[in-house]
Amino acid sequence: YGKRRGIMDVDLGIEEGQVFGFLGPNGAGKTTTIRLLLGFLRPSSGRAIVRGRDAWSEAAAAHAHISFVSSEPGYLGDLSAQQQLDYMAHLRGLPTGSWREIAERLQLDPSVPIRKLSRGNRQKVAVVQAFMGREPLLLMDEPTSGLDPLMQREFLHLVAAAQAEGRTVF
């Protein structure tokens, strides 16, 4: 980060089944910390351990246990939400349509091409993608950005259900 220092002296432990809200002002290092936890960045000192695996050197093994929502999710070309979600389900070994219940809860119309969706509806696609599997760790960067208050409340219900299943939410 040039002459500016990134995150420093972060030491935290999150237990399985815990919901951990990682809050702070803009520029505090939240996204950078998440990128370190995902193994997208290599720490200049120290280490990040995710589910017993080094986030940098064992990133692929750690990713098998993580479902991630980016603060700026990207999508594939001109796919509809349904096509995108079915593709992601296939990559994760989930059945086609395994996302439908969550999409209905979030009032997402899966037939619309993603490029035509509003910011909030594109965010719904990302949230559906995160919750449709059974990965033990949900790692989310600003997951409710763009969601209206009713959908934010439904998101919190999804988080509570994930926790009840023993999943960890960060």
Tab-separated table of C-alpha atoms in Angstrom:
chain	number	residue	atom	x	y	z
A	1	TYR	CA	0.000	0.000	0.000
A	2	GLY	CA	2.905	2.277	-0.697
A	3	LYS	CA	3.906	4.309	2.343
A	4	ARG	CA	0.575	3.589	4.030
A	5	ARG	CA	0.468	0.593	6.308
A	6	GLY	CA	-2.225	-2.001	5.886
A	7	ILE	CA	-3.785	-3.894	8.743
A	8	MET	CA	-1.477	-4.452	11.691
A	9	ASP	CA	-1.507	-6.521	14.851
A	10	VAL	CA	-4.811	-8.262	14.154
A	11	ASP	CA	-5.318	-11.239	16.429
A	12	LEU	CA	-8.707	-12.856	16.525
A	13	GLY	CA	-10.185	-16.286	16.894
A	14	ILE	CA	-13.677	-17.266	15.885
A	15	GLU	CA	-15.200	-20.498	17.104
A	16	GLU	CA	-17.224	-22.862	14.937
A	17	GLY	CA	-20.915	-21.996	14.906
A	18	GLN	CA	-20.282	-18.387	15.872
A	19	VAL	CA	-21.629	-15.334	14.062
A	20	PHE	CA	-18.929	-12.681	14.007
A	21	GLY	CA	-19.709	-9.163	12.821
A	22	PHE	CA	-16.525	-7.596	11.471
A	23	LEU	CA	-17.221	-3.874	11.613
A	24	GLY	CA	-15.205	-0.715	11.133
A	25	PRO	CA	-15.023	2.544	9.212
A	26	ASN	CA	-14.133	2.757	5.525
A	27	GLY	CA	-10.432	2.132	5.015
A	28	ALA	CA	-9.993	0.273	8.305
A	29	GLY	CA	-8.813	-2.924	6.601
A	30	LYS	CA	-11.922	-5.092	6.694
A	31	THR	CA	-11.736	-6.142	3.044
A	32	THR	CA	-7.980	-6.568	3.247
A	33	THR	CA	-8.412	-8.869	6.242
A	34	ILE	CA	-11.000	-10.917	4.359
A	35	ARG	CA	-8.672	-11.149	1.349
A	36	LEU	CA	-5.938	-12.446	3.669
A	37	LEU	CA	-8.338	-15.018	5.120
A	38	LEU	CA	-9.194	-16.177	1.606
A	39	GLY	CA	-5.548	-16.443	0.585
A	40	PHE	CA	-5.926	-13.746	-2.077
A	41	LEU	CA	-3.184	-11.735	-0.358
A	42	ARG	CA	-0.047	-12.988	1.348
A	43	PRO	CA	0.606	-11.487	4.770
A	44	SER	CA	3.881	-9.590	5.024
A	45	SER	CA	4.179	-10.970	8.541
A	46	GLY	CA	2.184	-13.320	10.699
A	47	ARG	CA	-0.293	-15.808	9.331
A	48	ALA	CA	-3.973	-16.437	8.755
A	49	ILE	CA	-5.373	-19.838	9.667
A	50	VAL	CA	-8.834	-20.806	8.409
A	51	ARG	CA	-10.346	-24.068	9.636
A	52	GLY	CA	-6.895	-25.330	10.568
A	53	ARG	CA	-5.342	-24.467	7.202
A	54	ASP	CA	-2.874	-21.749	6.310
A	55	ALA	CA	-4.917	-19.324	4.206
A	56	TRP	CA	-2.015	-18.605	1.838
A	57	SER	CA	-0.163	-21.896	1.348
A	58	GLU	CA	-3.233	-24.134	1.651
A	59	ALA	CA	-5.798	-21.816	0.056
A	60	ALA	CA	-7.353	-24.439	-2.246
A	61	ALA	CA	-7.970	-26.832	0.642
A	62	ALA	CA	-9.401	-24.021	2.782
A	63	HIS	CA	-11.699	-22.855	-0.044
A	64	ALA	CA	-13.467	-26.225	-0.080
A	65	HIS	CA	-14.989	-25.264	3.283
A	66	ILE	CA	-15.830	-21.621	2.534
A	67	SER	CA	-18.732	-19.862	0.866
A	68	PHE	CA	-17.824	-16.271	0.012
A	69	VAL	CA	-19.740	-13.096	-0.831
A	70	SER	CA	-17.633	-10.290	-2.242
A	71	SER	CA	-18.471	-6.650	-1.668
A	72	GLU	CA	-18.503	-6.372	-5.478
A	73	PRO	CA	-19.642	-9.718	-6.866
A	74	GLY	CA	-18.841	-10.528	-10.488
A	75	TYR	CA	-20.948	-12.611	-12.828
A	76	LEU	CA	-20.589	-14.535	-16.064
A	77	GLY	CA	-21.568	-12.662	-19.222
A	78	ASP	CA	-25.212	-12.578	-20.179
A	79	LEU	CA	-26.426	-15.396	-17.932
A	80	SER	CA	-29.716	-15.172	-16.114
A	81	ALA	CA	-29.660	-15.431	-12.336
A	82	GLN	CA	-30.934	-19.017	-12.699
A	83	GLN	CA	-28.140	-19.972	-15.096
A	84	GLN	CA	-25.509	-18.356	-12.872
A	85	LEU	CA	-26.817	-20.075	-9.745
A	86	ASP	CA	-27.138	-23.467	-11.453
A	87	TYR	CA	-23.581	-23.107	-12.752
A	88	MET	CA	-22.287	-22.279	-9.263
A	89	ALA	CA	-24.277	-25.191	-7.828
A	90	HIS	CA	-22.706	-27.528	-10.386
A	91	LEU	CA	-19.191	-26.323	-9.502
A	92	ARG	CA	-19.906	-27.046	-5.834
A	93	GLY	CA	-21.453	-30.464	-6.453
A	94	LEU	CA	-24.947	-29.297	-5.534
A	95	PRO	CA	-28.123	-30.316	-7.357
A	96	THR	CA	-29.554	-28.038	-10.032
A	97	GLY	CA	-32.080	-25.672	-8.459
A	98	SER	CA	-30.673	-26.091	-4.939
A	99	TRP	CA	-30.849	-22.312	-4.670
A	100	ARG	CA	-34.608	-21.927	-5.292
A	101	GLU	CA	-35.835	-21.813	-1.686
A	102	ILE	CA	-33.399	-19.060	-0.745
A	103	ALA	CA	-34.142	-17.106	-3.946
A	104	GLU	CA	-37.850	-17.223	-3.089
A	105	ARG	CA	-37.158	-16.010	0.444
A	106	LEU	CA	-35.257	-13.056	-1.007
A	107	GLN	CA	-37.881	-12.440	-3.709
A	108	LEU	CA	-35.337	-12.872	-6.504
A	109	ASP	CA	-36.693	-13.419	-10.022
A	110	PRO	CA	-34.189	-15.956	-11.417
A	111	SER	CA	-35.298	-15.561	-15.032
A	112	VAL	CA	-33.880	-12.048	-15.437
A	113	PRO	CA	-30.429	-11.663	-17.013
A	114	ILE	CA	-28.026	-10.497	-14.337
A	115	ARG	CA	-26.933	-7.504	-16.417
A	116	LYS	CA	-30.539	-6.222	-16.206
A	117	LEU	CA	-30.849	-6.609	-12.432
A	118	SER	CA	-30.653	-3.668	-10.050
A	119	ARG	CA	-27.710	-3.436	-7.639
A	120	GLY	CA	-29.838	-4.882	-4.837
A	121	ASN	CA	-31.034	-7.808	-6.952
A	122	ARG	CA	-27.485	-8.583	-8.086
A	123	GLN	CA	-26.552	-8.639	-4.395
A	124	LYS	CA	-29.397	-11.098	-3.795
A	125	VAL	CA	-27.800	-13.445	-6.354
A	126	ALA	CA	-24.555	-13.320	-4.359
A	127	VAL	CA	-26.349	-13.986	-1.069
A	128	VAL	CA	-28.306	-16.893	-2.562
A	129	GLN	CA	-25.069	-18.342	-3.922
A	130	ALA	CA	-23.456	-18.122	-0.480
A	131	PHE	CA	-26.269	-19.768	1.449
A	132	MET	CA	-27.301	-22.470	-1.050
A	133	GLY	CA	-24.527	-24.871	-0.060
A	134	ARG	CA	-23.567	-26.331	3.270
A	135	GLU	CA	-20.024	-25.042	3.615
A	136	PRO	CA	-19.169	-24.692	7.304
A	137	LEU	CA	-17.810	-21.142	6.914
A	138	LEU	CA	-19.650	-18.234	5.302
A	139	LEU	CA	-17.240	-15.369	4.738
A	140	MET	CA	-18.996	-12.209	3.594
A	141	ASP	CA	-17.813	-8.715	2.753
A	142	GLU	CA	-20.681	-6.196	2.976
A	143	PRO	CA	-23.321	-8.831	2.159
A	144	THR	CA	-26.335	-6.563	2.704
A	145	SER	CA	-25.048	-3.689	0.579
A	146	GLY	CA	-27.883	-2.670	-1.735
A	147	LEU	CA	-30.530	-4.777	0.003
A	148	ASP	CA	-33.676	-3.032	1.187
A	149	PRO	CA	-34.589	-3.235	4.905
A	150	LEU	CA	-37.001	-6.163	4.426
A	151	MET	CA	-34.363	-8.170	2.592
A	152	GLN	CA	-31.772	-7.233	5.207
A	153	ARG	CA	-34.102	-8.725	7.805
A	154	GLU	CA	-34.474	-11.898	5.710
A	155	PHE	CA	-30.687	-12.017	5.399
A	156	LEU	CA	-30.468	-12.002	9.212
A	157	HIS	CA	-32.914	-14.924	9.304
A	158	LEU	CA	-30.625	-16.800	6.882
A	159	VAL	CA	-27.655	-16.056	9.140
A	160	ALA	CA	-29.564	-17.350	12.189
A	161	ALA	CA	-30.510	-20.533	10.308
A	162	ALA	CA	-26.890	-21.061	9.264
A	163	GLN	CA	-25.785	-20.656	12.856
A	164	ALA	CA	-28.454	-23.104	14.037
A	165	GLU	CA	-26.945	-25.618	11.571
A	166	GLY	CA	-23.564	-25.102	13.252
A	167	ARG	CA	-22.101	-23.019	10.441
A	168	THR	CA	-19.779	-20.104	11.163
A	169	VAL	CA	-20.641	-16.686	9.730
A	170	PHE	CA	-18.015	-13.973	9.365
